[in-house]
Short mmCIF file of C-alpha atoms in Angstrom, two decimals:
data_model
loop_
_atom_site.label_atom_id
_atom_site.label_comp_id
_atom_site.label_asym_id
_atom_site.label_seq_id
_atom_site.Cartn_x
_atom_site.Cartn_y
_atom_site.Cartn_z
CA MET A 72 112.09 76.85 -187.80
CA LEU A 73 113.66 73.50 -185.59
CA ASN A 74 117.33 74.73 -186.01
CA LEU A 75 116.79 78.05 -185.33
CA ILE A 76 115.18 76.98 -181.77
CA ASP A 77 117.56 74.13 -181.22
CA ASN A 78 120.36 77.39 -181.67
CA TYR A 79 118.77 79.72 -179.44
CA LEU A 80 118.55 76.56 -176.59
CA ASN A 81 122.01 75.63 -177.33
CA GLY A 82 122.69 79.30 -175.74
CA THR A 83 120.76 79.53 -173.15
CA THR A 84 121.41 77.43 -169.96
CA MET A 85 118.69 75.55 -168.43
CA TYR A 86 117.75 77.72 -165.34
CA ARG A 87 118.40 80.90 -167.01
CA LEU A 88 115.64 79.11 -169.61
CA ILE A 89 113.47 78.46 -166.98
CA VAL A 90 113.40 82.12 -165.47
CA TYR A 91 112.74 83.69 -168.89
CA TYR A 92 109.48 81.00 -168.65
CA LEU A 93 108.21 81.78 -165.52
CA VAL A 94 108.53 85.97 -165.93
CA ALA A 95 107.10 85.40 -169.53
CA LEU A 96 104.12 83.60 -168.01
CA LEU A 97 103.61 86.17 -165.24
CA LEU A 98 103.77 88.84 -167.79
CA VAL A 99 100.92 87.41 -169.65
CA ALA A 100 98.94 86.61 -166.49
CA SER A 101 99.47 90.50 -165.76
CA TRP A 102 98.20 91.50 -169.31
CA PHE A 103 95.10 89.10 -168.96
CA GLY A 104 94.44 90.62 -165.20
CA PHE A 105 94.23 94.10 -166.97
CA LEU A 106 92.07 93.12 -169.48
CA GLY A 107 90.18 91.59 -167.14
CA VAL A 108 90.27 87.75 -168.64
CA ILE A 109 91.99 86.66 -165.65
CA PRO A 110 90.41 87.67 -161.92
CA TYR A 111 93.55 89.17 -160.79
CA ASN A 112 95.21 92.24 -160.39
CA PRO A 113 98.15 93.06 -162.51
CA PHE A 114 99.82 94.80 -160.12
CA ALA A 115 99.37 92.30 -157.46
CA ILE A 116 100.38 89.60 -159.87
CA LEU A 117 104.28 91.22 -160.29
CA GLY A 118 103.69 92.77 -156.76
CA SER A 119 104.02 89.19 -155.33
CA ALA A 120 106.05 87.80 -157.58
CA LEU A 121 108.34 90.33 -156.85
CA PHE A 122 108.71 89.73 -152.85
CA MET A 123 108.14 85.97 -152.88
CA SER A 124 111.50 86.25 -154.85
CA SER A 125 113.11 88.79 -153.14
CA VAL A 126 112.22 87.03 -149.93
CA ALA A 127 113.60 83.62 -151.37
CA TYR A 128 116.77 85.15 -152.67
CA LEU A 129 117.50 86.61 -149.11
CA VAL A 130 116.85 83.56 -147.15
CA ASN A 131 118.78 81.70 -149.77
CA VAL A 132 121.76 83.99 -149.03
CA LEU A 133 121.36 83.52 -145.32
CA PHE A 134 121.16 80.04 -145.42
CA SER A 135 124.07 79.59 -148.10
CA LYS A 136 125.97 81.54 -145.48
CA THR A 137 125.06 79.83 -142.00
CA PHE A 138 125.61 76.20 -143.99
CA GLU A 139 128.93 77.48 -145.96
CA THR A 140 127.95 76.20 -149.11
CA PRO A 141 127.60 77.70 -152.62
CA ALA A 142 124.37 79.84 -153.28
CA ASN A 143 122.90 79.69 -156.96
CA ILE A 144 120.92 82.84 -156.98
CA GLU A 145 119.04 81.68 -160.23
CA SER A 146 117.58 78.79 -157.99
CA ALA A 147 115.99 81.05 -155.56
CA LEU A 148 114.37 83.36 -158.02
CA ILE A 149 113.01 80.18 -159.61
CA THR A 150 111.32 78.32 -156.54
CA GLY A 151 109.95 82.51 -155.90
CA LEU A 152 108.50 82.76 -159.52
CA ILE A 153 106.75 79.40 -159.21
CA LEU A 154 105.71 80.19 -155.99
CA SER A 155 104.05 83.19 -157.39
CA LEU A 156 102.08 81.41 -159.84
CA ILE A 157 100.86 78.69 -157.84
CA ILE A 158 99.62 80.76 -154.81
CA SER A 159 96.96 83.36 -155.70
CA PRO A 160 98.36 86.86 -155.74
CA PRO A 161 96.23 89.20 -152.94
CA ALA A 162 93.52 90.89 -153.85
CA VAL A 163 93.37 95.03 -153.80
CA GLY A 164 93.70 96.36 -150.45
CA SER A 165 94.58 92.90 -148.48
CA PHE A 166 98.00 92.68 -149.25
CA VAL A 167 99.13 92.91 -145.60
CA ASN A 168 96.67 90.24 -144.52
CA ALA A 169 98.46 87.71 -147.46
CA LEU A 170 101.97 88.63 -145.89
CA PRO A 171 102.01 85.59 -143.49
CA PHE A 172 101.57 83.24 -146.94
CA LEU A 173 103.86 85.00 -148.66
CA ILE A 174 106.38 85.35 -146.60
CA TRP A 175 106.26 81.87 -144.80
CA ALA A 176 106.16 80.05 -148.25
CA PRO A 177 109.37 81.72 -150.02
CA VAL A 178 111.01 81.21 -146.21
CA LEU A 179 110.22 77.51 -145.94
CA ALA A 180 111.07 76.51 -149.65
CA MET A 181 114.70 77.90 -148.78
CA ALA A 182 114.93 76.47 -145.42
CA THR A 183 113.98 72.95 -146.48
CA LYS A 184 116.87 73.05 -149.13
CA TYR A 185 119.40 73.13 -146.61
CA ILE A 186 117.33 71.34 -143.86
CA LEU A 187 114.93 68.50 -145.43
CA THR A 188 118.83 67.06 -146.99
CA TRP A 189 120.24 63.63 -147.82
CA ARG A 190 123.77 64.02 -147.44
CA LYS A 191 123.81 67.80 -147.89
CA LYS A 192 121.49 67.80 -151.70
CA HIS A 193 117.84 68.48 -150.80
CA VAL A 194 115.50 66.04 -150.87
CA PHE A 195 112.00 67.46 -151.75
CA ASN A 196 110.58 69.90 -154.62
CA PRO A 197 111.39 73.39 -152.26
CA ALA A 198 108.00 74.84 -153.73
CA ALA A 199 106.02 71.98 -153.29
CA VAL A 200 107.35 71.14 -149.70
CA ALA A 201 106.42 74.85 -148.50
CA VAL A 202 103.07 74.85 -149.68
CA VAL A 203 102.19 71.52 -148.05
CA ILE A 204 103.61 72.90 -144.59
CA THR A 205 102.13 76.25 -144.92
CA GLU A 206 98.55 74.40 -145.52
CA ALA A 207 99.01 72.03 -142.52
CA SER A 208 100.45 75.32 -140.16
CA LEU A 209 98.77 78.04 -141.54
CA GLY A 210 95.70 76.63 -143.21
CA LEU A 211 96.82 78.36 -146.34
CA SER A 212 96.95 76.22 -149.48
CA ALA A 213 97.90 77.05 -153.20
CA THR A 214 95.47 77.42 -156.10
CA TRP A 215 97.71 76.56 -158.96
CA TRP A 216 95.96 79.55 -160.43
CA VAL A 217 98.36 79.33 -163.69
CA GLY A 218 96.49 76.49 -164.73
CA THR A 219 93.38 77.85 -166.61
CA GLN A 220 92.28 77.74 -169.84
CA SER A 221 93.69 81.09 -170.64
CA MET A 222 96.88 80.25 -169.79
CA MET A 223 96.95 76.85 -171.17
CA ILE A 224 98.89 77.43 -174.50
CA PHE A 225 101.48 79.84 -173.24
CA VAL A 226 102.03 77.04 -170.62
CA LEU A 227 102.19 74.31 -172.98
CA LEU A 228 104.51 76.42 -175.68
CA GLY A 229 107.27 77.71 -173.31
CA GLY A 230 106.71 74.10 -171.62
CA LEU A 231 107.68 72.35 -174.87
CA LEU A 232 110.86 74.33 -175.26
CA LEU A 233 112.27 73.31 -171.68
CA VAL A 234 111.11 69.71 -172.13
CA ARG A 235 113.21 70.01 -175.56
CA LYS A 236 116.00 71.65 -173.79
CA MET A 237 116.36 69.64 -170.95
CA ARG A 238 115.53 66.50 -172.86
CA ARG A 239 112.98 65.09 -170.57
CA GLY A 240 110.28 64.55 -172.85
CA ALA A 241 110.19 60.26 -171.82
CA MET A 242 109.22 61.47 -168.16
CA VAL A 243 106.68 63.94 -168.95
CA LEU A 244 104.56 62.06 -171.36
CA SER A 245 104.98 59.45 -168.74
CA PHE A 246 103.46 61.51 -166.28
CA ILE A 247 100.93 62.71 -168.58
CA LEU A 248 100.04 59.69 -169.59
CA SER A 249 99.30 57.68 -166.10
CA ALA A 250 97.66 61.25 -164.35
CA LEU A 251 94.94 61.26 -167.39
CA VAL A 252 94.08 57.52 -167.13
CA VAL A 253 93.18 57.99 -163.67
CA MET A 254 91.49 61.44 -164.10
CA LEU A 255 89.97 60.23 -166.86
CA SER A 256 88.63 56.88 -165.03
CA VAL A 257 87.36 58.97 -162.05
CA GLY A 258 85.61 61.24 -164.44
CA VAL A 259 83.66 58.07 -165.99
CA MET A 260 82.91 56.47 -162.81
CA LYS A 261 81.23 59.66 -161.87
CA GLY A 262 79.42 59.62 -165.40
CA THR A 263 81.21 62.61 -166.70
CA ASP A 264 82.03 61.57 -170.53
CA ILE A 265 85.53 61.24 -171.39
CA THR A 266 85.62 64.26 -173.92
CA SER A 267 84.54 66.33 -171.29
CA SER A 268 86.80 64.98 -168.26
CA PHE A 269 89.84 65.19 -170.86
CA SER A 270 88.71 68.77 -171.60
CA ARG A 271 88.62 69.59 -167.96
CA THR A 272 92.00 67.73 -167.28
CA ILE A 273 94.10 69.87 -169.70
CA PHE A 274 92.63 73.20 -169.51
CA GLN A 275 91.35 73.54 -165.70
CA THR A 276 93.91 71.84 -164.05
CA PRO A 277 97.41 72.64 -163.46
CA ILE A 278 98.81 69.25 -164.91
CA LEU A 279 100.90 70.98 -167.84
CA PHE A 280 102.77 73.42 -165.43
CA PHE A 281 103.37 70.88 -162.65
CA ALA A 282 104.78 68.45 -165.56
CA PHE A 283 107.21 71.03 -167.28
CA VAL A 284 108.62 73.07 -164.36
CA MET A 285 107.75 71.11 -160.98
CA LEU A 286 108.48 67.55 -162.03
CA THR A 287 111.47 68.14 -163.90
CA GLU A 288 113.48 69.92 -161.34
CA PRO A 289 116.63 68.37 -161.53
CA LEU A 290 117.68 67.64 -158.43
CA THR A 291 114.79 65.65 -157.51
CA THR A 292 114.44 63.24 -160.34
CA PRO A 293 116.37 60.14 -161.01
CA ALA A 294 119.62 60.29 -162.73
CA ARG A 295 119.24 57.75 -165.61
CA LYS A 296 116.16 57.72 -168.02
CA TRP A 297 114.40 54.38 -166.59
CA GLY A 298 114.08 55.75 -163.63
CA ARG A 299 112.36 58.78 -164.71
CA VAL A 300 110.02 57.36 -166.65
CA CYS A 301 109.50 55.19 -163.52
CA TYR A 302 109.13 58.33 -161.49
CA GLY A 303 106.91 60.35 -163.98
CA THR A 304 104.33 57.64 -163.98
CA PHE A 305 104.51 56.90 -160.14
CA VAL A 306 103.76 60.90 -159.79
CA GLY A 307 101.10 60.97 -162.47
CA LEU A 308 99.13 57.81 -160.45
CA LEU A 309 99.13 60.04 -157.43
CA PHE A 310 97.99 63.17 -159.24
CA ALA A 311 94.33 63.06 -159.46
CA PRO A 312 92.74 64.64 -156.44
CA ALA A 313 90.42 61.52 -156.56
CA VAL A 314 93.36 59.30 -154.92
CA HIS A 315 93.02 59.50 -151.10
CA ILE A 316 94.59 57.80 -147.95
CA TRP A 317 91.33 57.37 -145.43
CA SER A 318 90.84 61.08 -144.88
CA VAL A 319 93.93 62.28 -146.99
CA TYR A 320 93.53 63.58 -150.43
CA SER A 321 96.09 63.94 -153.00
CA THR A 322 97.48 67.14 -154.19
CA PRO A 323 99.32 68.19 -156.83
CA GLU A 324 102.45 68.94 -154.50
CA LEU A 325 101.93 65.95 -152.07
CA ALA A 326 101.86 63.82 -155.00
CA LEU A 327 105.60 65.58 -156.30
CA LEU A 328 106.78 65.12 -152.78
CA VAL A 329 106.01 61.31 -152.40
CA GLY A 330 107.67 61.22 -155.67
CA ASN A 331 110.69 62.77 -154.55
CA LEU A 332 111.26 59.94 -151.89
CA PHE A 333 111.00 57.23 -154.80
CA THR A 334 113.91 59.39 -156.37
CA LEU A 335 115.56 59.08 -153.14
CA PHE A 336 115.53 55.49 -153.06
CA VAL A 337 116.63 54.88 -156.77
CA SER A 338 119.28 57.73 -156.80
CA PRO A 339 120.31 58.17 -153.89
CA SER A 340 123.59 60.73 -154.78
CA GLY A 341 123.93 63.83 -152.61
CA LYS A 342 126.34 66.93 -152.55
CA LEU A 343 129.75 66.79 -152.65
CA MET A 344 132.58 69.16 -152.20
CA GLY A 345 135.36 69.02 -154.29
CA VAL A 346 138.38 70.03 -153.12
CA LEU A 347 141.03 70.82 -155.92
CA LYS A 348 143.91 68.75 -155.99
CA GLU A 349 145.51 69.77 -158.92
CA LYS A 350 145.03 71.47 -162.75
CA ILE A 351 147.01 69.56 -165.32
CA LEU A 352 147.54 70.93 -169.11
CA VAL A 353 146.32 68.22 -171.28
CA ALA A 354 146.12 70.14 -174.79
CA THR A 355 146.60 73.72 -175.87
CA ASN A 356 143.74 76.02 -173.35
CA THR A 357 142.59 72.71 -172.11
CA TYR A 358 143.01 71.48 -168.28
CA ASP A 359 141.87 68.67 -166.44
CA PHE A 360 140.43 69.91 -162.65
CA VAL A 361 141.37 67.07 -160.38
CA PHE A 362 139.34 66.78 -157.10
CA ASN A 363 139.63 65.36 -153.90
CA VAL A 364 135.77 64.67 -152.68
CA ASN A 365 134.57 64.02 -149.33
CA ARG A 366 132.97 60.55 -150.20
CA ARG A 367 133.24 58.36 -152.99
CA ILE A 368 130.20 58.67 -155.38
CA CYS A 369 128.90 55.81 -157.43
CA PHE A 370 128.46 56.84 -161.01
CA VAL A 371 128.63 55.17 -164.39
CA SER A 372 131.57 56.03 -167.01
CA GLY A 373 129.54 58.75 -169.34
CA GLN A 374 127.78 60.47 -166.90
CA TYR A 375 128.00 64.34 -166.01
CA MET A 376 126.99 66.66 -162.79
CA SER A 377 126.81 70.16 -161.92
CA TRP A 378 128.95 72.26 -160.47
CA THR A 379 128.60 75.18 -158.69
CA GLN A 380 131.14 78.19 -157.38
CA GLY A 381 130.40 79.98 -154.36
CA THR A 382 132.79 82.74 -154.78
CA GLY A 383 133.96 85.50 -157.54
CA PRO A 384 132.12 87.79 -159.76
CA THR A 385 129.53 86.29 -162.03
CA ASP A 386 127.80 86.90 -165.40
CA ASP A 387 124.36 86.54 -166.62
CA ARG A 388 124.92 82.39 -167.25
CA GLY A 389 125.41 82.27 -163.19
CA ASN A 390 127.95 80.14 -161.49
CA ARG A 391 126.60 77.30 -162.19
CA ARG A 392 127.38 74.69 -164.62
CA TYR A 393 127.01 70.71 -166.01
CA PHE A 394 130.36 69.28 -167.01
CA THR A 395 130.94 65.45 -167.86
CA ILE A 396 132.88 62.94 -165.41
CA ALA A 397 136.31 62.37 -167.18
CA SER A 398 137.53 60.47 -164.36
CA SER A 399 136.79 56.65 -164.27
CA PRO A 400 134.50 55.22 -161.38
CA THR A 401 137.72 53.49 -160.74
CA GLU A 402 139.50 56.48 -159.60
CA HIS A 403 139.09 57.97 -156.24
CA ASP A 404 139.45 61.75 -157.42
CA LEU A 405 136.90 63.31 -159.36
CA ARG A 406 138.21 64.57 -162.85
CA VAL A 407 136.80 66.77 -165.43
CA GLY A 408 138.39 68.65 -168.46
CA ILE A 409 137.39 71.54 -169.87
CA LYS A 410 138.80 73.58 -173.03
CA PHE A 411 139.34 77.72 -172.62
CA TYR A 412 138.47 80.46 -175.25
CA PRO A 413 139.76 84.09 -175.23
CA LYS A 414 136.46 85.14 -174.35
CA SER A 415 135.65 82.71 -171.78
CA SER A 416 132.30 83.03 -169.03
CA THR A 417 133.20 84.24 -165.29
CA PHE A 418 132.30 81.00 -164.21
CA LYS A 419 135.57 79.46 -166.31
CA SER A 420 137.48 82.44 -165.11
CA ASN A 421 137.05 82.26 -162.24
CA LEU A 422 137.71 78.23 -162.18
CA LEU A 423 140.85 78.67 -163.90
CA ALA A 424 141.55 81.01 -161.06
CA MET A 425 141.33 78.27 -158.31
CA ASN A 426 144.19 77.48 -156.58
CA VAL A 427 145.18 73.87 -154.78
CA GLY A 428 142.46 73.70 -151.98
CA ASP A 429 139.67 75.46 -153.05
CA SER A 430 136.30 73.88 -153.63
CA ILE A 431 133.22 73.87 -155.67
CA ALA A 432 130.07 72.48 -154.75
CA VAL A 433 129.12 69.18 -157.09
CA THR A 434 125.80 67.63 -157.00
CA GLU A 435 122.72 66.50 -160.02
CA LEU A 436 124.62 63.07 -161.38
CA SER A 437 122.71 62.48 -164.40
CA GLY A 438 123.01 60.92 -167.66
CA ASP A 439 122.48 58.13 -170.11
CA PHE A 440 125.26 58.25 -172.33
CA VAL A 441 126.74 55.12 -171.09
CA LEU A 442 128.28 52.04 -172.02
CA PRO A 443 125.57 49.09 -173.26
CA ARG A 444 125.38 46.49 -170.82
CA ASN A 445 126.26 43.85 -173.58
CA GLU A 446 130.29 44.13 -173.46
CA LYS A 447 129.83 42.06 -176.57
CA LYS A 448 128.92 44.86 -178.68
CA LYS A 449 131.22 46.55 -181.18
CA LEU A 450 131.64 50.57 -180.47
CA ILE A 451 132.52 53.64 -182.35
CA PHE A 452 133.25 56.87 -180.26
CA LEU A 453 133.05 59.80 -182.35
CA ALA A 454 134.88 62.85 -180.62
CA GLY A 455 135.01 66.43 -181.02
CA GLY A 456 137.34 68.19 -179.28
CA ILE A 457 136.75 68.42 -175.31
CA GLY A 458 133.82 66.11 -176.21
CA VAL A 459 136.52 63.57 -175.66
CA THR A 460 136.19 63.70 -171.87
CA PRO A 461 133.19 60.85 -171.92
CA PHE A 462 135.31 58.57 -173.58
CA ARG A 463 138.51 58.96 -171.24
CA SER A 464 136.22 58.06 -168.40
CA MET A 465 135.06 54.68 -170.51
CA ILE A 466 138.50 53.88 -171.96
CA LYS A 467 140.29 54.22 -168.91
CA TYR A 468 137.05 51.92 -166.88
CA MET A 469 138.38 49.23 -169.49
CA ILE A 470 141.72 49.85 -168.80
CA ASP A 471 141.33 49.50 -165.09
CA THR A 472 138.97 46.86 -165.19
CA LYS A 473 139.86 44.59 -167.67
CA LYS A 474 136.45 44.32 -168.99
CA PHE A 475 137.72 45.44 -172.81
CA ARG A 476 135.65 46.08 -175.57
CA ASP A 477 135.94 45.98 -179.53
CA THR A 478 136.57 49.78 -179.74
CA ILE A 479 137.14 52.19 -182.75
CA MET A 480 137.76 55.85 -181.99
CA VAL A 481 137.16 58.74 -184.10
CA TYR A 482 138.82 62.00 -182.66
CA SER A 483 138.83 65.51 -184.36
CA ASN A 484 140.45 68.28 -183.65
CA ASN A 485 141.35 71.76 -185.37
CA THR A 486 145.46 71.34 -184.63
CA ILE A 487 147.89 68.73 -183.41
CA ASP A 488 148.24 70.81 -180.21
CA ASP A 489 144.30 70.17 -179.60
CA ILE A 490 144.69 66.60 -178.95
CA ALA A 491 144.24 65.69 -174.98
CA TYR A 492 144.86 61.90 -173.41
CA THR A 493 146.99 60.37 -176.27
CA ASP A 494 148.98 58.54 -173.55
CA MET A 495 145.91 57.11 -172.32
CA LEU A 496 144.99 56.00 -175.74
CA ASP A 497 148.16 54.59 -176.84
CA GLU A 498 147.98 52.63 -173.75
CA ALA A 499 144.66 51.31 -174.80
CA TYR A 500 145.88 50.46 -177.85
CA GLU A 501 148.80 48.43 -176.36
CA LEU A 502 146.05 46.45 -174.14
CA PHE A 503 143.45 45.83 -176.12
CA GLY A 504 143.69 46.79 -179.37
CA LEU A 505 141.75 50.18 -179.11
CA ARG A 506 142.11 51.90 -182.40
CA THR A 507 142.35 55.91 -182.26
CA VAL A 508 141.79 57.78 -185.98
CA TYR A 509 142.90 61.13 -185.58
CA THR A 510 141.59 64.05 -188.21
CA LEU A 511 142.83 67.61 -188.04
CA THR A 512 140.51 70.13 -189.46
CA ASP A 513 142.39 73.27 -189.64
CA MET A 514 144.55 72.76 -192.95
CA LYS A 515 146.82 75.57 -192.42
CA SER A 516 148.31 74.04 -189.43
CA LEU A 517 149.17 70.29 -190.47
CA PRO A 518 152.62 69.28 -189.28
CA PRO A 519 154.72 68.49 -192.13
CA LEU A 520 154.87 65.02 -191.23
CA TRP A 521 151.20 64.14 -190.28
CA LYS A 522 149.97 60.50 -190.95
CA GLY A 523 146.51 61.23 -189.91
CA ARG A 524 143.34 62.14 -191.85
CA THR A 525 142.52 65.63 -192.28
CA GLY A 526 139.03 67.40 -192.59
CA TYR A 527 135.73 66.99 -190.66
CA ILE A 528 134.59 63.25 -190.22
CA ASN A 529 132.54 62.69 -193.36
CA ALA A 530 130.67 59.44 -194.72
CA ARG A 531 133.55 58.50 -196.42
CA MET A 532 136.22 58.40 -193.61
CA ILE A 533 133.73 56.73 -191.69
CA ALA A 534 133.24 53.87 -194.53
CA GLU A 535 137.27 53.73 -195.18
CA GLU A 536 138.34 53.84 -191.87
CA ILE A 537 135.62 51.21 -190.07
CA PRO A 538 134.09 49.05 -193.36
CA ASP A 539 132.21 47.22 -190.01
CA PHE A 540 130.56 50.50 -188.96
CA ARG A 541 126.75 48.82 -189.69
CA GLU A 542 127.87 46.46 -186.97
CA ARG A 543 128.73 48.96 -184.42
CA ILE A 544 126.97 51.41 -182.18
CA PHE A 545 128.12 54.92 -182.50
CA TYR A 546 128.74 57.45 -179.24
CA ILE A 547 129.34 60.85 -180.30
CA SER A 548 130.72 63.52 -177.90
CA GLY A 549 131.55 67.36 -178.98
CA PRO A 550 130.48 70.53 -179.50
CA HIS A 551 126.27 70.89 -180.53
CA VAL A 552 127.73 71.50 -184.07
CA PHE A 553 129.90 68.33 -184.51
CA VAL A 554 127.25 66.47 -182.88
CA GLU A 555 124.46 67.64 -185.44
CA GLY A 556 126.89 67.07 -187.96
CA SER A 557 127.94 63.95 -187.18
CA GLU A 558 123.94 62.41 -186.68
CA LYS A 559 123.32 63.77 -190.23
CA THR A 560 126.16 61.90 -191.48
CA LEU A 561 125.28 58.63 -189.85
CA ARG A 562 122.00 58.93 -190.97
CA SER A 563 123.13 59.52 -194.62
CA LEU A 564 124.77 56.13 -194.09
CA GLY A 565 121.75 54.30 -192.96
CA VAL A 566 122.55 54.06 -189.32
CA PRO A 567 119.55 53.36 -187.49
CA SER A 568 118.54 55.82 -184.52
CA SER A 569 119.05 52.79 -182.42
CA CYS A 570 122.81 52.35 -182.92
CA ILE A 571 123.28 56.21 -182.12
CA LYS A 572 123.75 57.86 -178.78
CA THR A 573 124.50 61.11 -178.16
CA ASP A 574 126.20 63.21 -175.30
CA TYR A 575 124.10 65.59 -173.67
CA PHE A 576 123.98 67.87 -170.29
CA PRO A 577 121.79 71.11 -170.17
CA GLY A 578 123.38 73.95 -170.13
CA PHE A 579 125.91 72.94 -172.69
#
């Protein structure tokens, strides 16, 4: 069952999955409204969602043209849908009276993405800051009506899929635990028993929806896992309504905005505009795209970023992708390596059609697929095809800084023409003895004098090529099936999970 879920998740981009989740919640809520389970008219639920999403989309397009930056359609749609789930649908016959809230909330949400920024990246969660501003200016606040007992099971099931896709379980769990500690403590102090306080917190507050959807918004969360856990804990401590400073009491949106400032402090990255410098053919149908950026960015080898196109047609997967950074932190230019297939997405087609001087927006630095702090740790890199890109960054960093590590790489490709970065790998071998074991899987295309390995990476290959593999940390990067298969192989060899790190970025 988990394999079926993972196959679906890996075929769906993160933002697309969030859209599906929010739409599903609105449909469920509409059905419950029709049955009288919740006190909202189903047409009002769907109407307010359509209205606010449309306003968010139009305002987002307007601001993107004004500020000359790429617009992400899915992002605007998500914001509108979120607002429709936390702002009560208007009662029948009072839609006109509700218009100020229904208009200003999405307008402010989109405006703050372009105005309240740090290095051209928005600082605050758009939906949260919009609700705070409308409450302060219009006296209208969010009710978080999605956080009801009848909706809880659907919020939970879909939210767990999101967390599995985004791999933000530690952050979400740290938030829920810290929020529960505060809210249960407050309940006990007021004389409520723990069971009743726990039940009320889970079933009658928006804690789950907030954790799965609001807390995990990528651009306003820290880049590294440790930062995200601290962020979740910090926001959880502020989440309880009883928390206050003088007469200002906490609300979910206020807690999130304060948490966003924490993110700015620990992960102060912004939006970059990458200008294409050159395209380099590094293997069959595989190119390195090298971009000049308007400022240097501090990243660690192995991390990834979000890349958003501003022009060209888009398919149903949108105009945003996540790619691992192939360049080393020692290089000024930003480089990504991309494999192209016969039926590539419109995103890849547009990317391949880019000319020198064309630009692309780069944001959302993230990822924990990085080298261990202990430089004496022995390493094994398992690379499948284009999954070699994070290793290109790591190895280039070792070469440039002279911080050499005991490293062996096993590099799997279909054919010899698919192998990339051989010059750099040869240089690393000469400088510090990095040995690369090449293996080819297409037995029909083997070159006559091939001296490397053949077939998929398996337990026997690892044991034969790397006798001391039990002393090493494994890094695995490549297509999902390659990563999954390699993990199973390592487990069969008795390699503990603490010695296995896998590359991941949303939407792969």
